[in-house]
Coordinates of C-alpha atoms in Angstrom, one line a residue:
M1385 CA -75.9 -13.2 29.1
E1386 CA -78.4 -16.1 28.2
A1387 CA -76.7 -19.1 26.7
E1388 CA -78.0 -22.8 26.3
A1389 CA -75.2 -25.3 27.9
I1390 CA -74.8 -28.6 26.3
A1391 CA -72.3 -31.0 28.1
G1392 CA -70.3 -33.4 26.0
R1393 CA -70.9 -37.1 26.7
E1394 CA -68.1 -39.7 26.9
K1395 CA -68.5 -42.4 23.7
D1396 CA -66.1 -45.1 23.0
I1397 CA -65.9 -45.2 19.2
G1398 CA -63.7 -48.3 19.2
G1399 CA -60.7 -49.7 20.9
G1400 CA -61.2 -47.7 23.8
F1401 CA -60.6 -44.4 22.2
I1402 CA -62.9 -41.9 24.2
V1403 CA -64.5 -39.1 22.4
R1404 CA -66.6 -36.2 24.0
R1405 CA -69.7 -36.0 21.8
V1406 CA -71.7 -32.6 22.3
L1407 CA -74.0 -32.7 19.1
P1408 CA -76.3 -34.1 18.6
A1409 CA -77.9 -33.8 22.0
F1410 CA -81.2 -34.6 23.5
R1411 CA -82.3 -30.8 23.6
R1412 CA -80.3 -29.4 20.7
R1413 CA -79.7 -31.5 17.6
S1414 CA -77.7 -28.9 15.6
V1415 CA -76.1 -25.4 15.7
G1416 CA -76.4 -23.7 12.2
P1417 CA -75.6 -26.6 9.8
F1418 CA -73.4 -28.5 12.2
V1419 CA -75.3 -31.6 13.1
F1420 CA -72.4 -33.5 14.9
F1421 CA -69.5 -32.4 17.2
D1422 CA -66.8 -34.6 18.6
H1423 CA -64.1 -33.6 20.6
F1424 CA -60.9 -35.8 21.2
G1425 CA -58.0 -35.8 23.5
P1426 CA -55.7 -34.5 24.3
V1427 CA -54.5 -38.1 24.8
T1428 CA -51.1 -40.0 24.4
E1429 CA -51.1 -42.4 21.9
H1430 CA -48.8 -45.4 22.6
P1431 CA -46.9 -47.8 20.2
G1432 CA -48.8 -50.9 19.8
E1433 CA -52.1 -49.2 20.4
N1434 CA -54.6 -49.3 17.5
H1435 CA -57.4 -46.8 17.4
D1436 CA -57.6 -46.6 13.6
V1437 CA -61.1 -45.8 12.4
R1438 CA -61.7 -48.6 9.5
P1439 CA -63.8 -47.8 6.4
H1440 CA -67.3 -46.5 6.9
P1441 CA -69.9 -44.7 4.8
H1442 CA -71.6 -41.3 4.9
I1443 CA -74.3 -39.7 2.9
G1444 CA -76.1 -36.2 3.0
L1445 CA -73.1 -34.3 5.1
A1446 CA -69.6 -33.0 5.2
T1447 CA -67.1 -34.2 7.5
V1448 CA -64.9 -31.4 8.7
T1449 CA -61.6 -32.7 10.6
Y1450 CA -59.2 -30.4 12.4
L1451 CA -56.3 -31.1 14.6
F1452 CA -54.6 -29.2 17.4
E1453 CA -52.0 -31.9 17.9
G1454 CA -51.1 -35.3 16.3
A1455 CA -51.9 -36.6 12.9
M1456 CA -54.0 -38.8 11.1
M1457 CA -54.1 -40.6 7.5
H1458 CA -57.2 -40.2 5.6
R1459 CA -58.2 -42.5 2.6
D1460 CA -61.5 -42.5 0.7
S1461 CA -63.4 -44.4 -1.8
L1462 CA -62.5 -41.5 -4.4
G1463 CA -58.8 -42.4 -4.2
S1464 CA -57.7 -39.6 -1.9
V1465 CA -54.9 -40.3 0.4
Q1466 CA -54.2 -37.2 2.7
L1467 CA -52.0 -36.8 5.8
I1468 CA -54.0 -34.6 8.1
E1469 CA -52.0 -32.4 10.5
P1470 CA -52.7 -29.5 13.0
G1471 CA -54.1 -26.2 11.6
A1472 CA -55.4 -27.6 8.4
I1473 CA -58.9 -27.9 7.2
N1474 CA -60.2 -31.4 5.7
W1475 CA -63.6 -31.2 4.3
M1476 CA -65.2 -34.4 2.7
T1477 CA -68.6 -33.7 0.9
A1478 CA -70.1 -37.2 1.2
G1479 CA -73.3 -36.1 -0.9
R1480 CA -74.8 -39.4 -2.5
G1481 CA -72.2 -41.6 -0.7
I1482 CA -68.7 -42.0 0.1
V1483 CA -66.3 -44.5 2.2
H1484 CA -63.4 -43.5 4.0
S1485 CA -61.0 -44.5 6.8
E1486 CA -58.9 -42.7 9.3
R1487 CA -55.9 -44.3 10.4
K1488 CA -52.5 -43.6 12.6
P1489 CA -49.8 -42.6 10.0
G1490 CA -46.9 -45.0 9.4
H1491 CA -44.3 -42.7 10.8
L1492 CA -46.1 -42.2 14.3
R1493 CA -46.9 -45.9 14.7
E1494 CA -43.8 -46.9 16.7
Q1495 CA -43.5 -43.5 18.7
A1496 CA -45.6 -41.9 21.5
H1497 CA -47.4 -38.7 20.5
V1498 CA -50.6 -36.5 21.5
N1499 CA -53.7 -36.6 19.5
H1500 CA -56.0 -33.9 20.0
G1501 CA -58.8 -32.5 17.7
L1502 CA -62.4 -31.9 16.6
Q1503 CA -64.2 -34.2 14.3
L1504 CA -67.4 -31.9 12.9
W1505 CA -70.4 -32.8 10.5
V1506 CA -72.1 -30.1 8.4
G1507 CA -75.3 -31.3 7.0
L1508 CA -75.8 -30.4 3.3
P1509 CA -78.5 -28.2 2.0
A1510 CA -81.4 -30.5 0.4
E1511 CA -80.7 -29.6 -3.3
Q1512 CA -77.1 -30.8 -2.4
E1513 CA -77.6 -33.9 -0.4
E1514 CA -77.3 -36.2 -3.6
A1515 CA -74.2 -34.2 -5.0
A1516 CA -71.0 -36.0 -6.3
P1517 CA -68.9 -36.7 -3.2
S1518 CA -65.6 -35.0 -3.0
F1519 CA -62.6 -34.4 -0.8
A1520 CA -60.8 -30.8 -0.2
H1521 CA -57.5 -30.4 2.0
T1522 CA -56.9 -26.9 2.8
P1523 CA -53.2 -26.9 4.3
A1524 CA -52.6 -24.8 7.6
A1525 CA -50.7 -22.0 5.9
D1526 CA -53.7 -21.2 3.7
I1527 CA -56.0 -20.6 6.7
P1528 CA -56.4 -16.6 7.3
E1529 CA -55.8 -15.1 10.4
A1530 CA -57.2 -11.8 12.1
A1531 CA -56.3 -10.0 15.4
A1532 CA -59.7 -9.2 17.2
G1533 CA -59.4 -7.6 20.7
D1534 CA -56.8 -9.3 22.6
A1535 CA -57.0 -12.8 20.5
R1536 CA -55.8 -14.3 17.5
V1537 CA -58.8 -15.7 15.1
R1538 CA -58.2 -18.5 12.7
V1539 CA -61.3 -18.1 10.1
L1540 CA -61.5 -21.9 9.4
V1541 CA -64.7 -21.7 7.4
G1542 CA -66.9 -18.7 6.3
E1543 CA -65.9 -15.1 6.8
A1544 CA -65.1 -12.9 9.8
F1545 CA -62.9 -10.1 11.0
G1546 CA -62.3 -9.1 7.5
Q1547 CA -61.0 -12.3 6.5
R1548 CA -62.6 -15.2 4.3
S1549 CA -61.6 -18.9 4.4
P1550 CA -60.7 -20.5 1.2
V1551 CA -62.8 -23.5 2.5
A1552 CA -66.0 -23.9 0.2
A1553 CA -69.0 -24.5 2.0
L1554 CA -72.3 -25.4 0.5
S1555 CA -74.5 -23.3 2.7
P1556 CA -73.5 -20.2 5.4
T1557 CA -71.3 -21.9 7.8
L1558 CA -68.8 -20.2 10.4
Y1559 CA -66.0 -22.0 12.1
L1560 CA -63.4 -19.8 13.8
D1561 CA -60.2 -21.1 16.1
V1562 CA -59.9 -18.1 18.8
A1563 CA -56.6 -18.2 20.7
F1564 CA -55.3 -15.8 23.6
A1565 CA -51.5 -15.8 24.0
A1566 CA -52.2 -14.2 27.4
A1567 CA -54.9 -12.6 29.5
G1568 CA -57.2 -10.6 27.5
A1569 CA -60.7 -10.0 26.2
F1570 CA -62.6 -10.9 22.9
E1571 CA -66.0 -9.6 21.6
L1572 CA -67.8 -11.8 19.4
P1573 CA -70.5 -9.9 17.2
P1574 CA -73.5 -11.9 16.0
L1575 CA -71.9 -13.1 12.8
A1576 CA -74.5 -15.9 12.0
A1577 CA -78.1 -16.7 12.7
E1578 CA -76.9 -19.6 15.1
L1579 CA -73.6 -19.3 17.1
A1580 CA -71.9 -21.4 19.7
V1581 CA -68.7 -21.5 21.7
Y1582 CA -66.8 -24.5 22.9
P1583 CA -63.7 -24.3 25.2
I1584 CA -60.5 -26.2 24.3
G1585 CA -58.0 -25.1 26.8
G1586 CA -57.1 -22.8 29.6
E1587 CA -59.6 -20.8 31.7
L1588 CA -62.4 -19.0 30.0
R1589 CA -65.5 -16.6 30.9
L1590 CA -68.3 -15.8 28.9
A1591 CA -70.0 -12.6 30.1
G1592 CA -68.2 -12.9 33.4
E1593 CA -69.5 -16.5 34.0
A1594 CA -66.5 -19.5 34.0
M1595 CA -66.9 -21.8 30.8
A1596 CA -67.0 -25.4 32.1
P1597 CA -64.8 -27.6 30.2
H1598 CA -66.3 -29.9 27.5
R1599 CA -69.6 -27.8 27.5
M1600 CA -70.7 -25.9 24.8
L1601 CA -72.6 -22.8 24.9
V1602 CA -75.0 -21.9 22.5
L1603 CA -75.6 -18.1 22.3
A1604 CA -78.6 -15.9 22.3
P1605 CA -79.4 -14.8 18.5
G1606 CA -78.4 -11.4 17.5
R1607 CA -76.4 -10.6 20.5
R1608 CA -72.8 -9.7 21.1
A1609 CA -70.7 -12.2 23.4
L1610 CA -67.7 -11.1 25.5
V1611 CA -65.4 -13.8 26.3
E1612 CA -62.3 -13.5 28.8
A1613 CA -59.3 -15.2 29.7
P1614 CA -57.0 -14.7 32.8
G1615 CA -54.1 -16.3 31.0
P1616 CA -53.5 -18.4 27.6
A1617 CA -56.7 -20.0 26.2
R1618 CA -58.5 -21.2 23.4
F1619 CA -61.8 -21.9 22.0
V1620 CA -63.8 -22.5 19.0
V1621 CA -66.8 -20.9 17.6
I1622 CA -69.3 -22.7 15.2
G1623 CA -72.5 -21.5 13.6
G1624 CA -74.4 -20.5 10.3
E1625 CA -77.7 -20.8 8.9
P1626 CA -79.9 -23.6 10.2
L1627 CA -80.8 -26.3 7.7
G1628 CA -84.2 -27.2 8.8
H1629 CA -85.3 -31.1 9.7
R1630 CA -82.8 -33.7 9.2
F1631 CA -82.9 -37.3 10.0
M1632 CA -79.8 -39.2 11.3
F1633 CA -78.9 -42.7 11.8
W1634 CA -75.2 -44.0 12.4
N1635 CA -73.3 -42.4 9.8
F1636 CA -76.1 -41.1 7.5
V1637 CA -77.8 -37.6 7.4
S1638 CA -80.8 -36.9 5.2
S1639 CA -84.0 -34.6 4.9
R1640 CA -85.8 -37.8 3.9
R1641 CA -86.2 -40.9 6.1
E1642 CA -86.5 -43.4 3.2
R1643 CA -82.8 -42.0 2.0
I1644 CA -81.4 -43.3 5.4
L1645 CA -83.2 -46.6 5.0
Q1646 CA -81.9 -47.1 1.6
A1647 CA -78.3 -46.1 2.8
S1648 CA -78.4 -48.5 5.4
E1649 CA -79.5 -51.4 3.0
D1650 CA -76.7 -50.5 0.5
W1651 CA -74.1 -50.6 3.1
A1652 CA -75.4 -54.0 4.5
A1653 CA -75.1 -55.0 0.9
Q1654 CA -71.5 -53.4 0.4
R1655 CA -73.0 -51.3 -2.4
F1656 CA -71.2 -48.3 -1.5
G1657 CA -67.8 -49.0 -3.2
S1658 CA -64.5 -49.3 -1.3
V1659 CA -61.0 -47.6 -0.1
P1660 CA -58.7 -48.7 -2.5
G1661 CA -56.1 -51.4 -0.6
E1662 CA -58.3 -51.6 2.1
T1663 CA -60.6 -54.9 2.7
D1664 CA -62.0 -54.3 6.3
F1665 CA -64.8 -52.3 7.3
I1666 CA -67.3 -51.3 10.0
P1667 CA -70.3 -53.1 9.8
L1668 CA -73.9 -51.6 10.0
P1669 CA -74.8 -51.5 13.6
P1670 CA -77.5 -53.8 14.7
T1671 CA -79.9 -51.3 15.9
K1672 CA -82.1 -50.5 13.2
F1673 CA -83.3 -47.2 12.1
T1674 CA -86.6 -46.1 13.5
P1675 CA -88.3 -43.3 11.5
A1676 CA -88.9 -40.9 14.4
E1677 CA -88.6 -37.2 15.0
P1678 CA -86.3 -35.4 12.7
M1679 CA -83.6 -33.4 13.8
S1680 CA -84.3 -29.8 14.4

């Protein structure tokens, strides 16, 4: 079947911590409402290594954090403090503005451990871009699962295979974690207007063609997709209704270019608020926002 391939690009987000950034890409800026897709790990963290992400701001989006291994500690300017562990969904709506940090939990600082997960951003509908910020943690035990073909599907966000996630999205959004325990096949129906698959581990084939590691495949609209595995394997599905044009600079997303400029000025002047108990922060990048073509 026809599918648009998007290769992840390695990016150092600080301290030598490397992620593979798939979205936004030059040829494809979004899939459904998803405007950002980072895959990190699996990587072994050792005592003394510091890959903490210091406080930084967001507007106009929701961050969606999902771990396969490891743990991180979320803190934000609302006062939320949450240990993020594998299998849980952590949805932070930035709305008109929020600041958060992501750090190694205290109990893991002195021991080696594997860190592996996904950090995604969902753009907000235009009428929700200036909503009040919020944070919601959905434990792994509350995420519904379903059997589909030879795979097990966790419905992280949205509705699929007779299951509905308790995670409250602000527009039609789909996010699935699909796993094969052994060799088998799985048919993905056209569950949303836009859909993409991304391999996490093991060997996978889409319509008989091998899926390359760290490469997203955007599926043709309205068509079923057959995914096969010769052994244990895992992949995710993202998609939903597209939002339309969005501007994006650093950690800011908006349908209005002037809002990006205002957010940049506010962060430079430290008018966003702060994470309780934390005084350090990531400064605004020296590269200035240029009102160029919007995301589409």
